[in-house]
Short mmCIF file of C-alpha atoms in Angstrom, two decimals:
data_model
loop_
_atom_site.label_atom_id
_atom_site.label_comp_id
_atom_site.label_asym_id
_atom_site.label_seq_id
_atom_site.Cartn_x
_atom_site.Cartn_y
_atom_site.Cartn_z
CA UNK A 1 -7.17 45.08 5.19
CA UNK A 2 -6.88 41.24 2.49
CA UNK A 3 -9.35 39.03 2.00
CA UNK A 4 -9.34 36.24 4.67
CA UNK A 5 -9.39 32.49 3.81
CA UNK A 6 -10.64 30.80 6.17
CA UNK A 7 -13.66 32.46 8.01
CA UNK A 8 -15.51 30.89 10.81
CA UNK A 9 -18.92 32.06 12.46
CA UNK A 10 -20.16 29.96 14.93
CA UNK A 11 -19.94 26.47 12.69
CA UNK A 12 -20.96 23.81 14.37
CA UNK A 13 -21.17 20.07 13.84
CA UNK A 14 -23.67 17.58 15.03
CA UNK A 15 -23.43 13.81 14.06
CA UNK A 16 -26.48 11.57 13.73
CA UNK A 17 -30.39 12.35 15.32
CA UNK A 18 -31.85 11.25 18.80
CA UNK A 19 -30.61 9.38 20.67
CA UNK A 20 -27.61 8.91 19.25
CA UNK A 21 -27.15 12.07 18.49
CA UNK A 22 -22.91 13.94 19.44
CA UNK A 23 -22.31 16.69 18.71
CA UNK A 24 -18.70 16.77 17.30
CA UNK A 25 -18.18 21.00 17.31
CA UNK A 26 -19.76 24.15 19.06
CA UNK A 27 -19.16 27.85 18.84
CA UNK A 28 -16.40 27.60 16.25
CA UNK A 29 -14.96 31.09 15.50
CA UNK A 30 -11.92 31.20 13.18
CA UNK A 31 -9.93 33.40 10.76
CA UNK A 32 -6.98 32.80 8.72
CA UNK A 33 -5.38 35.07 6.27
CA UNK A 34 -3.79 34.38 3.46
CA UNK A 35 -0.22 33.10 4.59
CA UNK A 36 -1.03 30.94 7.60
CA UNK A 37 -0.08 28.44 8.92
CA UNK A 38 -2.51 27.27 11.19
CA UNK A 39 -2.03 23.80 13.71
CA UNK A 40 -4.87 22.30 15.32
CA UNK A 41 -4.39 20.44 17.95
CA UNK A 42 -6.14 18.56 20.88
CA UNK A 43 -6.68 15.10 22.26
CA UNK A 44 -8.37 12.45 19.88
CA UNK A 45 -12.14 12.61 18.91
CA UNK A 46 -12.18 16.72 19.35
CA UNK A 47 -13.58 16.83 16.28
CA UNK A 48 -9.80 18.84 14.87
CA UNK A 49 -10.43 16.49 11.18
CA UNK A 50 -14.56 17.29 11.58
CA UNK A 51 -13.18 20.81 11.49
CA UNK A 52 -10.43 20.16 8.34
CA UNK A 53 -13.59 17.75 6.41
CA UNK A 54 -16.07 21.37 7.09
CA UNK A 55 -12.92 23.52 5.94
CA UNK A 56 -12.45 21.83 2.78
CA UNK A 57 -16.16 20.26 1.61
CA UNK A 58 -15.80 17.20 2.62
CA UNK A 59 -18.64 17.76 4.83
CA UNK A 60 -21.33 20.26 5.76
CA UNK A 61 -21.21 22.49 8.84
CA UNK A 62 -24.73 21.85 10.75
CA UNK A 63 -24.93 25.19 12.06
CA UNK A 64 -23.31 28.71 11.36
CA UNK A 65 -21.60 30.10 8.60
CA UNK A 66 -17.98 29.42 6.60
CA UNK A 67 -16.61 31.00 3.69
CA UNK A 68 -13.17 30.10 1.53
CA UNK A 69 -11.92 32.94 0.03
CA UNK A 70 -15.20 34.16 0.76
CA UNK A 71 -17.12 31.91 -0.68
CA UNK A 72 -18.67 28.91 0.55
CA UNK A 73 -16.65 25.74 0.80
CA UNK A 74 -18.92 24.12 -2.04
CA UNK A 75 -17.57 26.69 -4.34
CA UNK A 76 -14.68 26.79 -3.18
CA UNK A 77 -14.22 23.25 -4.37
CA UNK A 78 -15.42 23.95 -7.80
CA UNK A 79 -13.59 26.00 -8.31
CA UNK A 80 -10.67 24.00 -7.17
CA UNK A 81 -8.76 25.91 -3.83
CA UNK A 82 -7.45 23.03 -1.41
CA UNK A 83 -4.84 20.83 -2.25
CA UNK A 84 -5.93 17.40 0.47
CA UNK A 85 -2.87 15.89 1.96
CA UNK A 86 -4.30 12.98 3.99
CA UNK A 87 -3.11 10.95 6.30
CA UNK A 88 -2.05 7.52 4.08
CA UNK A 89 -1.22 9.44 0.55
CA UNK A 90 -3.20 8.02 -1.18
CA UNK A 91 -1.17 7.69 -4.19
CA UNK A 92 -3.19 5.75 -7.59
CA UNK A 93 -1.30 2.59 -7.46
CA UNK A 94 -1.72 1.92 -10.97
CA UNK A 95 -0.03 4.75 -11.79
CA UNK A 96 3.55 6.10 -11.59
CA UNK A 97 4.65 8.48 -9.66
CA UNK A 98 4.80 11.33 -12.38
CA UNK A 99 0.65 10.16 -13.26
CA UNK A 100 -0.70 10.56 -10.04
CA UNK A 101 1.11 14.55 -9.41
CA UNK A 102 -0.59 15.01 -12.84
CA UNK A 103 -3.83 13.73 -11.74
CA UNK A 104 -5.72 16.84 -10.59
CA UNK A 105 -4.53 18.94 -13.84
CA UNK A 106 -6.08 15.96 -15.91
CA UNK A 107 -9.08 16.58 -14.12
CA UNK A 108 -8.87 20.66 -14.76
CA UNK A 109 -7.47 19.57 -18.23
CA UNK A 110 -4.19 20.66 -18.99
CA UNK A 111 -2.49 19.59 -21.65
CA UNK A 112 -0.36 16.86 -21.90
CA UNK A 113 3.03 18.82 -22.42
CA UNK A 114 1.94 21.50 -19.61
CA UNK A 115 1.42 18.69 -17.54
CA UNK A 116 4.39 17.05 -18.00
CA UNK A 117 6.06 20.55 -17.20
CA UNK A 118 4.30 21.26 -14.16
CA UNK A 119 4.77 18.19 -12.67
CA UNK A 120 8.76 17.66 -13.30
CA UNK A 121 9.26 20.79 -11.52
CA UNK A 122 6.77 20.34 -8.40
CA UNK A 123 8.83 16.67 -8.79
CA UNK A 124 11.85 18.62 -8.34
CA UNK A 125 10.42 20.92 -5.64
CA UNK A 126 9.95 17.86 -3.24
CA UNK A 127 13.30 16.56 -4.48
CA UNK A 128 12.00 13.86 -6.00
CA UNK A 129 12.53 14.17 -10.00
CA UNK A 130 14.90 11.05 -10.45
CA UNK A 131 11.73 8.49 -9.29
CA UNK A 132 9.15 9.91 -11.88
CA UNK A 133 8.74 6.78 -13.64
CA UNK A 134 8.38 4.83 -9.99
CA UNK A 135 5.06 2.66 -9.13
CA UNK A 136 4.15 4.25 -5.73
CA UNK A 137 4.42 0.75 -4.33
CA UNK A 138 8.98 0.94 -4.88
CA UNK A 139 8.61 4.30 -2.17
CA UNK A 140 8.96 4.59 0.59
CA UNK A 141 6.09 6.08 3.38
CA UNK A 142 7.68 9.17 3.64
CA UNK A 143 8.55 9.65 -0.13
CA UNK A 144 5.13 8.97 -0.51
CA UNK A 145 3.81 11.24 1.02
CA UNK A 146 6.12 13.71 -0.56
CA UNK A 147 4.93 12.70 -3.60
CA UNK A 148 0.93 13.52 -1.96
CA UNK A 149 2.16 16.68 -1.65
CA UNK A 150 3.67 17.45 -4.82
CA UNK A 151 -0.28 16.51 -6.19
CA UNK A 152 -1.87 19.06 -3.61
CA UNK A 153 -0.11 21.70 -4.77
CA UNK A 154 0.43 21.16 -8.29
CA UNK A 155 -2.07 23.79 -9.77
CA UNK A 156 -1.53 26.81 -6.81
CA UNK A 157 -4.96 26.05 -4.72
CA UNK A 158 -4.51 29.28 -2.35
CA UNK A 159 -5.02 26.27 0.77
CA UNK A 160 -3.25 23.46 1.73
CA UNK A 161 -5.16 21.10 4.31
CA UNK A 162 -2.86 18.60 5.44
CA UNK A 163 -4.73 16.01 8.22
CA UNK A 164 -2.33 14.50 9.89
CA UNK A 165 0.59 14.38 7.07
CA UNK A 166 2.98 12.64 8.62
CA UNK A 167 1.51 10.65 11.38
CA UNK A 168 1.81 7.48 9.95
CA UNK A 169 6.12 8.15 9.83
CA UNK A 170 8.68 7.74 11.61
CA UNK A 171 10.11 10.82 14.02
CA UNK A 172 13.69 11.50 12.27
CA UNK A 173 11.31 11.48 8.65
CA UNK A 174 8.68 13.35 10.32
CA UNK A 175 11.32 15.86 11.42
CA UNK A 176 12.79 15.68 7.92
CA UNK A 177 9.02 16.46 5.84
CA UNK A 178 8.52 19.19 8.79
CA UNK A 179 11.68 21.08 6.85
CA UNK A 180 10.07 20.46 3.38
CA UNK A 181 6.79 21.30 3.96
CA UNK A 182 7.89 24.76 6.26
CA UNK A 183 10.25 25.21 3.00
CA UNK A 184 7.13 24.17 -0.05
CA UNK A 185 4.98 27.11 2.33
CA UNK A 186 7.49 30.31 1.97
CA UNK A 187 8.39 28.89 -1.77
CA UNK A 188 4.76 28.76 -2.73
CA UNK A 189 3.80 31.16 -0.12
CA UNK A 190 -0.14 28.95 -0.09
CA UNK A 191 -1.97 29.29 3.19
CA UNK A 192 -2.33 26.03 5.00
CA UNK A 193 -4.53 24.48 7.46
CA UNK A 194 -2.90 21.81 9.60
CA UNK A 195 -3.97 18.78 11.50
CA UNK A 196 -2.15 17.20 14.47
CA UNK A 197 -1.87 16.16 17.67
CA UNK A 198 2.08 16.24 17.94
CA UNK A 199 2.36 19.04 20.65
CA UNK A 200 6.38 19.85 18.59
CA UNK A 201 5.16 19.61 15.20
CA UNK A 202 2.68 22.58 16.06
CA UNK A 203 5.18 24.47 16.89
CA UNK A 204 8.03 23.83 14.88
CA UNK A 205 5.48 24.67 11.56
CA UNK A 206 3.06 26.67 12.06
CA UNK A 207 2.69 30.82 12.59
CA UNK A 208 -0.38 30.26 15.07
CA UNK A 209 -2.08 26.98 17.18
CA UNK A 210 -5.40 26.60 17.74
CA UNK A 211 -5.59 24.49 20.05
CA UNK A 212 -9.00 21.98 20.57
CA UNK A 213 -10.84 20.66 23.52
CA UNK A 214 -13.28 17.39 23.20
CA UNK A 215 -17.15 17.11 23.43
CA UNK A 216 -18.14 19.38 22.04
CA UNK A 217 -15.18 20.21 20.08
CA UNK A 218 -14.66 24.10 20.28
CA UNK A 219 -11.41 26.17 19.61
CA UNK A 220 -10.43 26.66 22.86
CA UNK A 221 -7.07 28.90 22.96
CA UNK A 222 -4.94 30.29 20.27
CA UNK A 223 -1.21 31.34 20.73
CA UNK A 224 0.68 33.16 18.50
CA UNK A 225 3.47 31.30 17.08
CA UNK A 226 6.20 34.31 17.36
CA UNK A 227 9.46 32.41 16.51
CA UNK A 228 11.85 33.75 13.54
CA UNK A 229 9.87 32.91 9.34
CA UNK A 230 13.14 30.73 8.87
CA UNK A 231 13.12 27.45 10.71
CA UNK A 232 16.10 24.82 11.03
CA UNK A 233 17.88 22.53 12.87
CA UNK A 234 18.58 24.82 15.31
CA UNK A 235 14.68 25.92 16.48
CA UNK A 236 14.57 22.84 17.98
CA UNK A 237 16.78 23.41 20.21
CA UNK A 238 15.87 27.70 20.76
CA UNK A 239 14.39 27.75 24.54
CA UNK A 240 11.78 30.67 23.55
CA UNK A 241 10.47 26.82 21.44
CA UNK A 242 10.62 24.81 24.46
CA UNK A 243 8.65 27.91 25.83
CA UNK A 244 6.30 28.10 23.36
CA UNK A 245 5.54 23.72 24.00
CA UNK A 246 4.74 24.26 27.28
CA UNK A 247 2.40 26.84 27.27
CA UNK A 248 1.01 24.70 24.32
CA UNK A 249 0.46 22.19 26.63
CA UNK A 250 -0.26 23.65 29.45
CA UNK A 251 -3.70 24.64 26.75
CA UNK A 252 -3.94 21.68 25.73
CA UNK A 253 -4.12 20.69 29.93
CA UNK A 254 -6.66 23.47 30.56
CA UNK A 255 -9.53 22.31 27.66
CA UNK A 256 -9.14 18.95 29.14
CA UNK A 257 -9.83 20.31 32.87
CA UNK A 258 -12.77 23.05 30.86
CA UNK A 259 -14.17 20.13 30.22
CA UNK A 260 -14.71 17.29 33.21
CA UNK A 261 -16.57 20.75 35.21
CA UNK B 1 10.72 -27.28 -11.61
CA UNK B 2 8.43 -28.79 -8.19
CA UNK B 3 5.23 -28.54 -10.20
CA UNK B 4 6.87 -31.04 -12.76
CA UNK B 5 9.07 -33.34 -10.66
CA UNK B 6 5.25 -34.02 -8.71
CA UNK B 7 2.88 -34.33 -12.06
CA UNK B 8 5.73 -36.61 -13.65
CA UNK B 9 5.14 -38.27 -9.99
CA UNK B 10 1.49 -38.54 -9.96
CA UNK B 11 2.11 -40.41 -13.32
CA UNK B 12 4.73 -43.49 -12.67
CA UNK B 13 2.08 -44.15 -9.91
CA UNK B 14 -0.38 -43.96 -11.38
CA UNK B 15 0.56 -46.04 -14.01
CA UNK B 16 2.26 -48.21 -11.11
CA UNK B 17 -0.39 -48.96 -9.10
CA UNK B 18 -3.58 -49.54 -11.84
CA UNK B 19 -0.80 -52.49 -13.08
CA UNK B 20 0.41 -53.93 -10.08
CA UNK B 21 -3.60 -54.40 -9.44
CA UNK B 22 -4.70 -55.54 -12.31
CA UNK B 23 -6.98 -52.33 -12.76
CA UNK B 24 -9.12 -52.56 -15.63
CA UNK B 25 -9.58 -50.60 -18.26
CA UNK B 26 -12.93 -49.30 -18.40
CA UNK B 27 -12.63 -48.63 -14.07
CA UNK B 28 -9.46 -46.14 -14.82
CA UNK B 29 -7.00 -46.73 -17.97
CA UNK B 30 -3.26 -46.84 -17.15
CA UNK B 31 -1.19 -43.79 -18.73
CA UNK B 32 0.58 -45.46 -21.02
CA UNK B 33 -3.18 -46.99 -22.98
CA UNK B 34 -4.65 -42.84 -22.72
CA UNK B 35 -1.33 -41.39 -24.40
CA UNK B 36 -1.23 -44.39 -27.41
CA UNK B 37 -5.06 -43.21 -27.93
CA UNK B 38 -3.92 -39.56 -27.67
CA UNK B 39 -1.74 -40.10 -30.44
CA UNK B 40 -3.95 -42.61 -32.60
CA UNK B 41 -6.64 -40.33 -31.94
CA UNK B 42 -4.99 -36.74 -32.15
CA UNK B 43 -6.72 -35.03 -35.86
CA UNK B 44 -9.86 -36.09 -34.01
CA UNK B 45 -9.99 -35.03 -30.88
CA UNK B 46 -8.08 -32.43 -31.52
CA UNK B 47 -11.44 -31.44 -33.73
CA UNK B 48 -13.50 -31.73 -31.63
CA UNK B 49 -11.70 -30.17 -28.95
CA UNK B 50 -11.77 -26.94 -31.12
CA UNK B 51 -15.26 -26.70 -32.01
CA UNK B 52 -15.58 -26.55 -28.50
CA UNK B 53 -13.39 -24.58 -28.33
CA UNK B 54 -14.74 -22.11 -30.57
CA UNK B 55 -18.61 -22.72 -28.55
CA UNK B 56 -17.39 -21.66 -25.06
CA UNK B 57 -14.59 -18.89 -26.35
CA UNK B 58 -17.76 -17.81 -27.54
CA UNK B 59 -19.87 -18.09 -24.96
CA UNK B 60 -16.75 -16.27 -22.90
CA UNK B 61 -16.85 -13.35 -25.05
CA UNK B 62 -20.32 -12.78 -25.30
CA UNK B 63 -21.04 -13.22 -20.81
CA UNK B 64 -17.82 -10.82 -20.11
CA UNK B 65 -19.53 -8.92 -22.63
CA UNK B 66 -22.57 -8.13 -21.46
CA UNK B 67 -21.29 -9.23 -17.72
CA UNK B 68 -19.01 -5.88 -17.63
CA UNK B 69 -21.78 -3.95 -19.24
CA UNK B 70 -24.39 -4.54 -16.59
CA UNK B 71 -21.37 -3.80 -13.56
CA UNK B 72 -21.09 -0.74 -15.48
CA UNK B 73 -24.23 0.66 -14.72
CA UNK B 74 -24.48 -1.53 -11.82
CA UNK B 75 -21.46 0.94 -10.16
CA UNK B 76 -22.87 4.27 -11.93
CA UNK B 77 -26.21 3.89 -11.09
CA UNK B 78 -27.63 3.90 -7.57
CA UNK B 79 -31.37 2.51 -8.51
CA UNK B 80 -30.04 0.21 -10.33
CA UNK B 81 -27.72 -1.63 -8.76
CA UNK B 82 -30.15 -1.94 -5.65
CA UNK B 83 -32.86 -3.40 -8.38
CA UNK B 84 -30.15 -5.98 -9.87
CA UNK B 85 -27.26 -6.94 -7.03
CA UNK B 86 -29.40 -9.33 -5.11
CA UNK B 87 -31.56 -11.05 -7.67
CA UNK B 88 -28.01 -11.45 -9.26
CA UNK B 89 -26.30 -13.30 -6.60
CA UNK B 90 -29.94 -14.76 -6.46
CA UNK B 91 -29.24 -16.60 -9.54
CA UNK B 92 -25.73 -17.18 -9.06
CA UNK B 93 -26.11 -19.45 -6.26
CA UNK B 94 -28.52 -21.47 -9.21
CA UNK B 95 -26.59 -24.30 -11.40
CA UNK B 96 -26.96 -23.04 -14.74
CA UNK B 97 -25.78 -25.25 -16.48
CA UNK B 98 -28.53 -27.34 -15.39
CA UNK B 99 -30.97 -24.96 -18.56
CA UNK B 100 -29.01 -26.17 -20.96
CA UNK B 101 -32.21 -28.94 -22.14
CA UNK B 102 -34.47 -25.71 -22.02
CA UNK B 103 -31.83 -24.19 -24.00
CA UNK B 104 -31.42 -26.68 -26.56
CA UNK B 105 -35.57 -26.63 -26.37
CA UNK B 106 -35.33 -22.93 -27.33
CA UNK B 107 -32.84 -23.06 -29.54
CA UNK B 108 -32.71 -26.24 -31.35
CA UNK B 109 -30.47 -28.60 -30.75
CA UNK B 110 -28.06 -28.00 -33.09
CA UNK B 111 -28.00 -24.07 -33.79
CA UNK B 112 -24.52 -23.23 -31.78
CA UNK B 113 -26.33 -20.73 -30.13
CA UNK B 114 -28.11 -23.33 -27.73
CA UNK B 115 -24.22 -24.72 -26.00
CA UNK B 116 -22.97 -20.36 -26.45
CA UNK B 117 -26.06 -19.36 -24.52
CA UNK B 118 -25.32 -22.12 -21.86
CA UNK B 119 -21.93 -20.79 -21.71
CA UNK B 120 -22.63 -16.82 -21.98
CA UNK B 121 -24.90 -17.28 -18.90
CA UNK B 122 -23.00 -19.17 -16.81
CA UNK B 123 -20.42 -17.27 -17.55
CA UNK B 124 -22.14 -14.03 -16.64
CA UNK B 125 -22.42 -13.76 -13.22
CA UNK B 126 -19.42 -14.75 -11.32
CA UNK B 127 -17.69 -11.94 -13.87
CA UNK B 128 -20.82 -9.48 -13.21
CA UNK B 129 -20.71 -9.92 -9.11
CA UNK B 130 -16.75 -9.61 -8.79
CA UNK B 131 -16.63 -6.34 -11.47
CA UNK B 132 -18.59 -4.48 -9.77
CA UNK B 133 -17.57 -5.20 -6.31
CA UNK B 134 -14.15 -3.92 -7.64
CA UNK B 135 -15.38 -1.01 -9.12
CA UNK B 136 -17.56 0.07 -5.96
CA UNK B 137 -14.57 -1.01 -3.36
CA UNK B 138 -12.43 1.60 -4.22
CA UNK B 139 -10.54 3.21 -0.64
CA UNK B 140 -13.04 6.28 0.48
CA UNK B 141 -10.03 8.08 0.63
CA UNK B 142 -9.20 8.54 -2.43
CA UNK B 143 -12.62 8.90 -3.47
CA UNK B 144 -12.23 11.78 -1.59
CA UNK B 145 -9.64 12.88 -3.23
CA UNK B 146 -11.40 12.98 -6.38
CA UNK B 147 -13.93 15.37 -4.85
CA UNK B 148 -12.24 17.55 -3.88
CA UNK B 149 -10.29 18.76 -6.56
CA UNK B 150 -14.90 18.42 -7.71
CA UNK B 151 -13.95 14.99 -10.77
CA UNK B 152 -16.79 14.55 -12.51
CA UNK B 153 -18.14 11.32 -12.44
CA UNK B 154 -17.37 10.02 -15.36
CA UNK B 155 -14.10 11.00 -14.46
CA UNK B 156 -13.59 8.92 -11.28
CA UNK B 157 -14.89 5.97 -13.40
CA UNK B 158 -12.68 6.21 -15.59
CA UNK B 159 -9.28 7.21 -14.00
CA UNK B 160 -9.78 5.26 -9.67
CA UNK B 161 -13.02 3.02 -10.06
CA UNK B 162 -11.77 0.79 -13.39
CA UNK B 163 -8.31 0.40 -12.58
CA UNK B 164 -9.15 -0.11 -9.48
CA UNK B 165 -11.67 -2.75 -11.02
CA UNK B 166 -9.30 -4.59 -12.95
CA UNK B 167 -7.98 -7.46 -10.30
CA UNK B 168 -11.71 -8.58 -9.28
CA UNK B 169 -12.12 -8.77 -13.03
CA UNK B 170 -8.79 -10.61 -13.92
CA UNK B 171 -9.98 -12.78 -11.16
CA UNK B 172 -13.21 -14.04 -12.29
CA UNK B 173 -11.80 -14.22 -15.52
CA UNK B 174 -9.69 -16.69 -14.32
CA UNK B 175 -12.41 -18.85 -13.27
CA UNK B 176 -14.53 -18.04 -15.83
CA UNK B 177 -12.24 -20.20 -18.43
CA UNK B 178 -12.33 -23.03 -16.71
CA UNK B 179 -15.93 -22.72 -16.66
CA UNK B 180 -16.90 -21.72 -19.69
CA UNK B 181 -15.62 -25.13 -21.19
CA UNK B 182 -17.35 -27.05 -18.35
CA UNK B 183 -20.26 -25.26 -19.59
CA UNK B 184 -20.15 -26.46 -23.35
CA UNK B 185 -19.18 -29.80 -21.89
CA UNK B 186 -22.03 -30.18 -20.15
CA UNK B 187 -24.51 -28.55 -22.83
CA UNK B 188 -23.48 -31.18 -25.15
CA UNK B 189 -24.27 -34.02 -23.09
CA UNK B 190 -28.05 -32.81 -23.46
CA UNK B 191 -27.65 -33.81 -27.88
CA UNK B 192 -26.51 -31.52 -30.28
CA UNK B 193 -24.24 -31.88 -33.47
CA UNK B 194 -21.45 -34.83 -32.76
CA UNK B 195 -18.03 -33.77 -33.26
CA UNK B 196 -18.21 -31.72 -29.67
CA UNK B 197 -16.08 -33.45 -27.10
CA UNK B 198 -18.74 -33.66 -24.86
CA UNK B 199 -20.89 -36.21 -27.41
CA UNK B 200 -17.00 -37.68 -28.85
CA UNK B 201 -16.55 -38.74 -24.48
CA UNK B 202 -20.23 -40.33 -23.90
CA UNK B 203 -19.83 -42.46 -27.65
CA UNK B 204 -16.65 -43.82 -26.76
CA UNK B 205 -17.57 -44.19 -23.52
CA UNK B 206 -20.80 -46.29 -24.39
CA UNK B 207 -18.59 -47.82 -27.01
CA UNK B 208 -16.77 -49.04 -23.87
CA UNK B 209 -13.21 -46.68 -25.28
CA UNK B 210 -12.36 -45.60 -21.89
CA UNK B 211 -8.45 -44.79 -23.73
CA UNK B 212 -10.16 -42.69 -26.06
CA UNK B 213 -12.50 -40.47 -23.60
CA UNK B 214 -9.83 -40.26 -21.26
CA UNK B 215 -7.58 -38.90 -23.81
CA UNK B 216 -10.62 -36.61 -24.94
CA UNK B 217 -10.57 -35.11 -21.04
CA UNK B 218 -6.77 -34.65 -21.83
CA UNK B 219 -7.03 -32.21 -24.85
CA UNK B 220 -9.89 -30.72 -22.45
CA UNK B 221 -8.11 -30.42 -20.10
CA UNK B 222 -4.82 -28.64 -22.13
CA UNK B 223 -7.25 -26.29 -24.25
CA UNK B 224 -8.31 -25.35 -21.01
CA UNK B 225 -5.27 -24.50 -19.72
CA UNK B 226 -3.91 -22.74 -22.43
CA UNK B 227 -7.03 -20.87 -22.26
CA UNK B 228 -6.57 -19.76 -18.78
CA UNK B 229 -2.23 -18.83 -19.83
CA UNK B 230 -4.12 -16.83 -21.84
CA UNK B 231 -5.73 -14.48 -19.63
CA UNK B 232 -3.21 -14.45 -17.36
CA UNK B 233 -0.94 -12.88 -20.35
CA UNK B 234 -3.61 -10.14 -20.73
CA UNK B 235 -4.01 -9.74 -17.25
CA UNK B 236 0.15 -8.97 -17.12
CA UNK B 237 -0.34 -6.83 -19.61
CA UNK B 238 -3.02 -4.44 -18.93
CA UNK B 239 -2.07 -4.14 -14.76
CA UNK B 240 1.13 -4.72 -14.82
CA UNK B 241 1.67 -2.67 -10.87
CA UNK B 242 -0.83 -5.20 -9.23
CA UNK B 243 0.67 -6.19 -6.32
CA UNK B 244 0.43 -10.17 -7.23
CA UNK B 245 3.07 -8.82 -10.89
CA UNK B 246 5.55 -6.69 -9.01
CA UNK B 247 8.85 -7.81 -9.78
CA UNK B 248 11.81 -7.54 -7.46
CA UNK B 249 14.45 -5.17 -8.27
#
């Protein structure tokens, strides 16, 4: 049996205290194996981003047990196991594209030559090598997000966390980016946890979709995506793809109903 | 170009109106009188101007250095920040140039430090408050990004906070250039060596040589502009990436 990348048992998160208290997550159990591409999907306020932040040690669980690569999330962070991509690219304005990609390597103490080589390699991976010397503001939103992805993958993290990374992009760019992420995932073999509120996006990308329901946030359904590993534009017209979209949509509606009764 | 046209339009209107209404030169001299005086007394007024500039620039450097040191400490240590900042903001609202007579008393009328000190204190608060804000008002996502790769605080400071503070710092420096000259001249009004702009203007005014006084004010204004331009150049050098300086490609 291979070691799990993420394992959660009975994880909950409560914000605030007293009458102001809100329970964001409750009773989360999950297991993510190496090479998985897991999407967290659910309506806003279901705690999917909070769950991602707990995994990435940007917040701590109130109860339960959470391990990443068999360690606490805090230790995993210190060991630089995470690459993170947010909804906005968060590139540093004062650094060129190349220097932005180099930033994590710089923090880890890589020599400048090794950094430059790695940055070039990552930029050609996201097909932006021609833009190495540009500043972030000279790039489109989609290109900026590709730089952010190159930066997150530059140090070969074992886990890539993506929090609605394409939420601000137009539909066409979004679909191109999805192709891109799938290709990177296949080429690097990294494990991905991907937060989205788009059903087609979750189905197209994932090996497994975790459907979440709100108040308090729980995982209400788990849907394995049995599409072929190689996915392309034809996949988007595949009948199995549509069937899975329907399945996720129904699971979301069930989750929604469940909280009302 | 429109700025240059507007400038000459104002000068011509000034000249015309003072002539038409026969305004006495002790109330408002004609630009032509001021220019005559400007060229006739040029060696004197540039000399006193230089002395004042030396005071203003020394105070500027001292005040800025202290302000940046305080800002870095305030950004790094929460306790220091919470203890110091409210007091600094309160002091910033005080018209500090009013301290000039007290500085004369502390350091002596002829000691240049009594002027430099006033300038430094006047500059200190706006530069410190703005720079501290720049160091602290960082996009939270950028901080989380640094956290996710376990960057130590010193790296976060160097790589994120300081670059983020540069626009704030330069904005306050630009304000500080004018402030430093104002503070130096006001401090000079309260007495001290005679070969400085403040004293020269007071003396010429007392002798009813108003065109001379205005010529000296013109020198002060030219020095102020040059000082400001110097900061603009520095700004371009240090932050060519900033939104205000982006060239259209």
